[in-house]
C-alpha cells in the first residue's frame, strides 16, 4: 500500500530534480539565453531585410501579376521567406549556445531541437512552393474551354497539394509511411477518373466531327 510520504515524494521529486538542474546550470542557462536573444534580434533584422528586398524586386512583381500570392492565403511569399530566414538564424545561435550549458542531458535536448528546426523550416518552404506551383497549374487549366478539363485542373491541384504536403512532412521527419500509401491510392484514383472524364468529354465533343469525317470517307 502506498503511504502518504511515498505519494508526496513521487510528486515533489521531479520538481526538486528540475530545480537542482537549474541551480547547477544557472549561469550557463543565462549565458545561453543571452546568445539566443542576440540570435533572435539578428535573425529578425536579416529576415526583415530579405523580405523587403524581395518585395521590391521583379520576382515579387511577377508573382503578384499572375496572382500566385493567393496560393499562400494570409501571408505573402516574401514575408514567409523573411520569417524562415529569421528562425534559421535563430537555430544557428541555439546550436552555438548549447556549448554554454554544463548539463549534458539538457544540452543534448536543446541540440536536438536546434538540429531539427532547419528541417522543419525546409518543410514549410517546400509546402509553400508546392502550393504556388499547384495554383500555377490550376490557373492554366482554368483557361481551357472544356468543363472536364477545368474539373481535372481542380483535381490536379488537390493532388499536388496532398503530395507536396506529404513531402514536407517527411522533410520535417514526421512518420507518414501509411498515409503515403493511402494518398498514392487516392491520387491514382483521381488521375484515372480525370483521364476518363477528359476522354469521355473529348469523345462526345468530337462525335459530330468524327461522323462527318466517316461520311466523307464513305463517299470517296
Coordinates of C-alpha atoms in Angstrom, one line a residue:
X1 CA 0.0 0.0 0.0
X2 CA 1.2 3.5 -0.9
X3 CA 1.9 5.7 2.1
X4 CA 1.3 9.5 2.1
X5 CA 5.0 10.1 2.3
X6 CA 5.7 8.0 -0.8
X7 CA 3.0 9.8 -2.7
X8 CA 4.3 13.2 -1.8
X9 CA 7.9 12.2 -2.7
X10 CA 6.7 10.9 -6.1
X11 CA 5.1 14.3 -6.8
X12 CA 8.0 16.5 -5.4
X13 CA 11.0 14.5 -6.7
X14 CA 10.7 15.6 -10.4
X15 CA 10.3 19.3 -9.3
X16 CA 13.2 19.0 -6.9
X17 CA 15.4 17.4 -9.6
X18 CA 14.5 20.1 -12.1
X19 CA 15.2 22.8 -9.6
X20 CA 18.6 21.2 -8.9
X21 CA 19.4 21.2 -12.6
X22 CA 18.5 24.9 -12.9
X23 CA 20.7 25.8 -9.9
X24 CA 23.7 23.8 -11.1
X25 CA 23.4 25.3 -14.7
X26 CA 22.1 28.7 -13.8
X27 CA 25.0 30.8 -15.2
X28 CA 25.2 28.6 -18.3
X29 CA 21.5 28.8 -19.0
X30 CA 21.6 32.6 -18.6
X31 CA 24.5 32.9 -21.0
X32 CA 22.8 30.6 -23.5
X33 CA 19.6 32.6 -23.2
X34 CA 21.5 35.8 -24.0
X35 CA 23.1 34.2 -27.0
X36 CA 19.7 33.1 -28.3
X37 CA 18.2 36.6 -27.7
X38 CA 21.0 38.1 -29.7
X39 CA 20.4 35.5 -32.4
X40 CA 16.7 36.4 -32.4
X41 CA 17.5 40.1 -32.9
X42 CA 20.0 39.3 -35.7
X43 CA 17.6 36.9 -37.4
X44 CA 14.7 39.4 -37.2
X45 CA 16.8 42.1 -38.8
X46 CA 18.1 39.8 -41.6
X47 CA 14.6 38.4 -42.2
X48 CA 13.1 41.9 -42.5
X49 CA 15.9 42.9 -44.9
X50 CA 15.3 39.8 -47.1
X51 CA 11.5 40.3 -47.2
X52 CA 11.9 44.0 -48.2
X53 CA 14.4 43.1 -50.9
X54 CA 12.1 40.5 -52.4
X55 CA 9.1 42.7 -52.0
X56 CA 10.6 45.4 -54.2
X57 CA 12.2 43.0 -56.7
X58 CA 10.9 42.0 -60.1
X59 CA 10.4 38.4 -58.8
X60 CA 7.7 39.5 -56.5
X61 CA 6.1 41.7 -59.1
X62 CA 5.9 38.8 -61.5
X63 CA 4.4 36.6 -58.7
X64 CA 1.8 39.3 -58.0
X65 CA 1.0 39.8 -61.6
X66 CA -0.1 36.1 -62.0
X67 CA -1.9 36.1 -58.7
X68 CA 0.3 33.3 -57.2
X69 CA 0.3 35.1 -53.8
X70 CA -3.2 33.9 -53.4
X71 CA -2.0 30.4 -53.0
X72 CA -0.5 31.2 -49.6
X73 CA -3.6 32.8 -48.3
X74 CA -3.0 35.2 -45.4
X75 CA 0.8 35.6 -45.9
X76 CA 2.9 37.0 -48.8
X77 CA 5.7 34.9 -50.1
X78 CA 8.4 37.5 -49.3
X79 CA 7.1 37.7 -45.7
X80 CA 7.3 33.9 -45.4
X81 CA 10.9 33.8 -46.7
X82 CA 11.8 36.5 -44.1
X83 CA 10.3 34.5 -41.3
X84 CA 12.0 31.3 -42.4
X85 CA 15.4 33.1 -42.6
X86 CA 14.9 34.6 -39.1
X87 CA 14.3 31.3 -37.5
X88 CA 17.1 29.6 -39.4
X89 CA 19.5 32.2 -38.0
X90 CA 18.0 31.6 -34.5
X91 CA 18.6 27.9 -34.9
X92 CA 22.3 28.6 -35.6
X93 CA 22.6 30.7 -32.5
X94 CA 20.8 27.9 -30.4
X95 CA 23.4 25.4 -31.7
X96 CA 26.2 27.8 -30.6
X97 CA 24.5 28.3 -27.2
X98 CA 24.4 24.6 -26.4
X99 CA 28.2 24.6 -25.6
X100 CA 27.5 27.0 -22.7
X101 CA 25.1 24.6 -20.8
X102 CA 27.0 22.4 -18.4
X103 CA 24.3 19.7 -18.1
X104 CA 24.9 17.1 -20.8
X105 CA 21.3 15.9 -20.8
X106 CA 19.8 19.4 -21.1
X107 CA 22.4 20.4 -23.7
X108 CA 21.6 17.2 -25.7
X109 CA 17.8 18.0 -25.8
X110 CA 18.4 21.6 -26.9
X111 CA 21.0 20.5 -29.5
X112 CA 18.5 18.0 -31.0
X113 CA 15.9 20.8 -31.2
X114 CA 18.4 23.1 -32.9
X115 CA 19.2 20.4 -35.5
X116 CA 15.6 19.6 -36.1
X117 CA 14.4 23.2 -36.6
X118 CA 16.1 23.8 -40.0
X119 CA 14.3 20.6 -41.3
X120 CA 11.0 21.9 -40.1
X121 CA 11.7 25.3 -41.8
X122 CA 12.7 23.5 -45.0
X123 CA 9.4 21.5 -44.9
X124 CA 7.4 24.8 -44.6
X125 CA 9.3 26.2 -47.6
X126 CA 8.7 23.0 -49.7
X127 CA 5.0 23.2 -48.9
X128 CA 4.7 26.9 -49.8
X129 CA 6.5 26.3 -53.1
X130 CA 4.2 23.4 -53.7
X131 CA 1.1 25.5 -53.1
X132 CA 2.4 28.1 -55.5
X133 CA 3.1 25.5 -58.2
X134 CA -0.3 23.9 -57.7
X135 CA -2.0 27.3 -58.1
X136 CA 0.1 28.0 -61.2
X137 CA -1.0 24.7 -62.8
X138 CA -4.6 25.2 -61.8
X139 CA -4.8 28.6 -63.4
X140 CA -3.6 27.2 -66.7
X141 CA -6.4 24.5 -66.6
X142 CA -9.0 27.3 -65.9
X143 CA -8.1 28.8 -69.3
X144 CA -9.5 25.7 -71.0
X145 CA -12.9 25.9 -72.6
X146 CA -13.8 22.3 -71.7
X147 CA -15.5 21.9 -68.4
X148 CA -14.0 18.5 -67.9
X149 CA -10.5 20.0 -68.2
X150 CA -11.3 22.6 -65.6
X151 CA -12.6 19.9 -63.2
X152 CA -9.4 17.9 -63.9
X153 CA -7.4 21.0 -63.1
X154 CA -9.1 21.2 -59.7
X155 CA -8.3 17.6 -59.1
X156 CA -4.7 18.0 -60.1
X157 CA -4.3 21.0 -57.7
X158 CA -5.7 18.9 -54.8
X159 CA -3.4 16.0 -55.7
X160 CA -0.4 18.2 -55.9
X161 CA -1.2 19.9 -52.6
X162 CA -1.5 16.4 -50.9
X163 CA 1.7 15.0 -52.4
X164 CA 3.7 18.1 -51.6
X165 CA 2.2 18.1 -48.1
X166 CA 3.5 14.6 -47.6
X167 CA 6.9 15.5 -48.9
X168 CA 7.0 18.4 -46.5
X169 CA 6.0 16.2 -43.5
X170 CA 8.8 13.8 -44.4
X171 CA 11.2 16.6 -44.5
X172 CA 10.0 17.6 -41.1
X173 CA 10.9 14.0 -40.0
X174 CA 7.3 13.0 -39.4
X175 CA 6.5 9.3 -39.9
X176 CA 4.0 9.1 -42.8
X177 CA 4.5 5.7 -44.4
X178 CA 0.9 4.5 -44.0
X179 CA -0.5 7.9 -45.0
X180 CA 1.7 8.0 -48.1
X181 CA 0.4 4.6 -49.3
X182 CA -3.2 5.7 -48.8
X183 CA -2.7 9.0 -50.6
X184 CA -0.9 7.3 -53.6
X185 CA -4.0 5.1 -54.0
X186 CA -6.3 8.2 -53.8
X187 CA -4.2 10.2 -56.2
X188 CA -4.1 7.3 -58.6
X189 CA -7.9 7.0 -58.5
X190 CA -8.3 10.8 -59.1
X191 CA -5.9 10.6 -62.1
X192 CA -7.8 7.7 -63.6
X193 CA -11.1 9.4 -63.0
X194 CA -9.7 12.6 -64.6
X195 CA -8.4 10.7 -67.6
X196 CA -11.8 9.0 -68.1
X197 CA -13.6 12.4 -67.8
X198 CA -11.3 14.0 -70.3
X199 CA -11.5 11.0 -72.7
X200 CA -15.3 10.8 -72.5
X201 CA -15.8 14.5 -72.7
X202 CA -13.4 14.8 -75.6
X203 CA -15.1 11.9 -77.4
X204 CA -18.5 13.4 -77.0
X205 CA -17.3 16.8 -78.2
X206 CA -15.7 15.3 -81.3
X207 CA -18.6 12.9 -82.1
X208 CA -20.1 15.1 -84.8
X209 CA -16.7 15.8 -86.4
X210 CA -15.9 12.1 -86.5
X211 CA -19.3 11.3 -88.0
X212 CA -18.8 13.9 -90.7
X213 CA -15.3 12.6 -91.5
X214 CA -16.5 9.0 -91.8
X215 CA -19.4 10.1 -94.1
X216 CA -17.0 11.9 -96.4
X217 CA -14.7 8.9 -96.4
X218 CA -17.5 6.6 -97.4
X219 CA -18.4 8.9 -100.3
X220 CA -14.9 8.7 -101.7

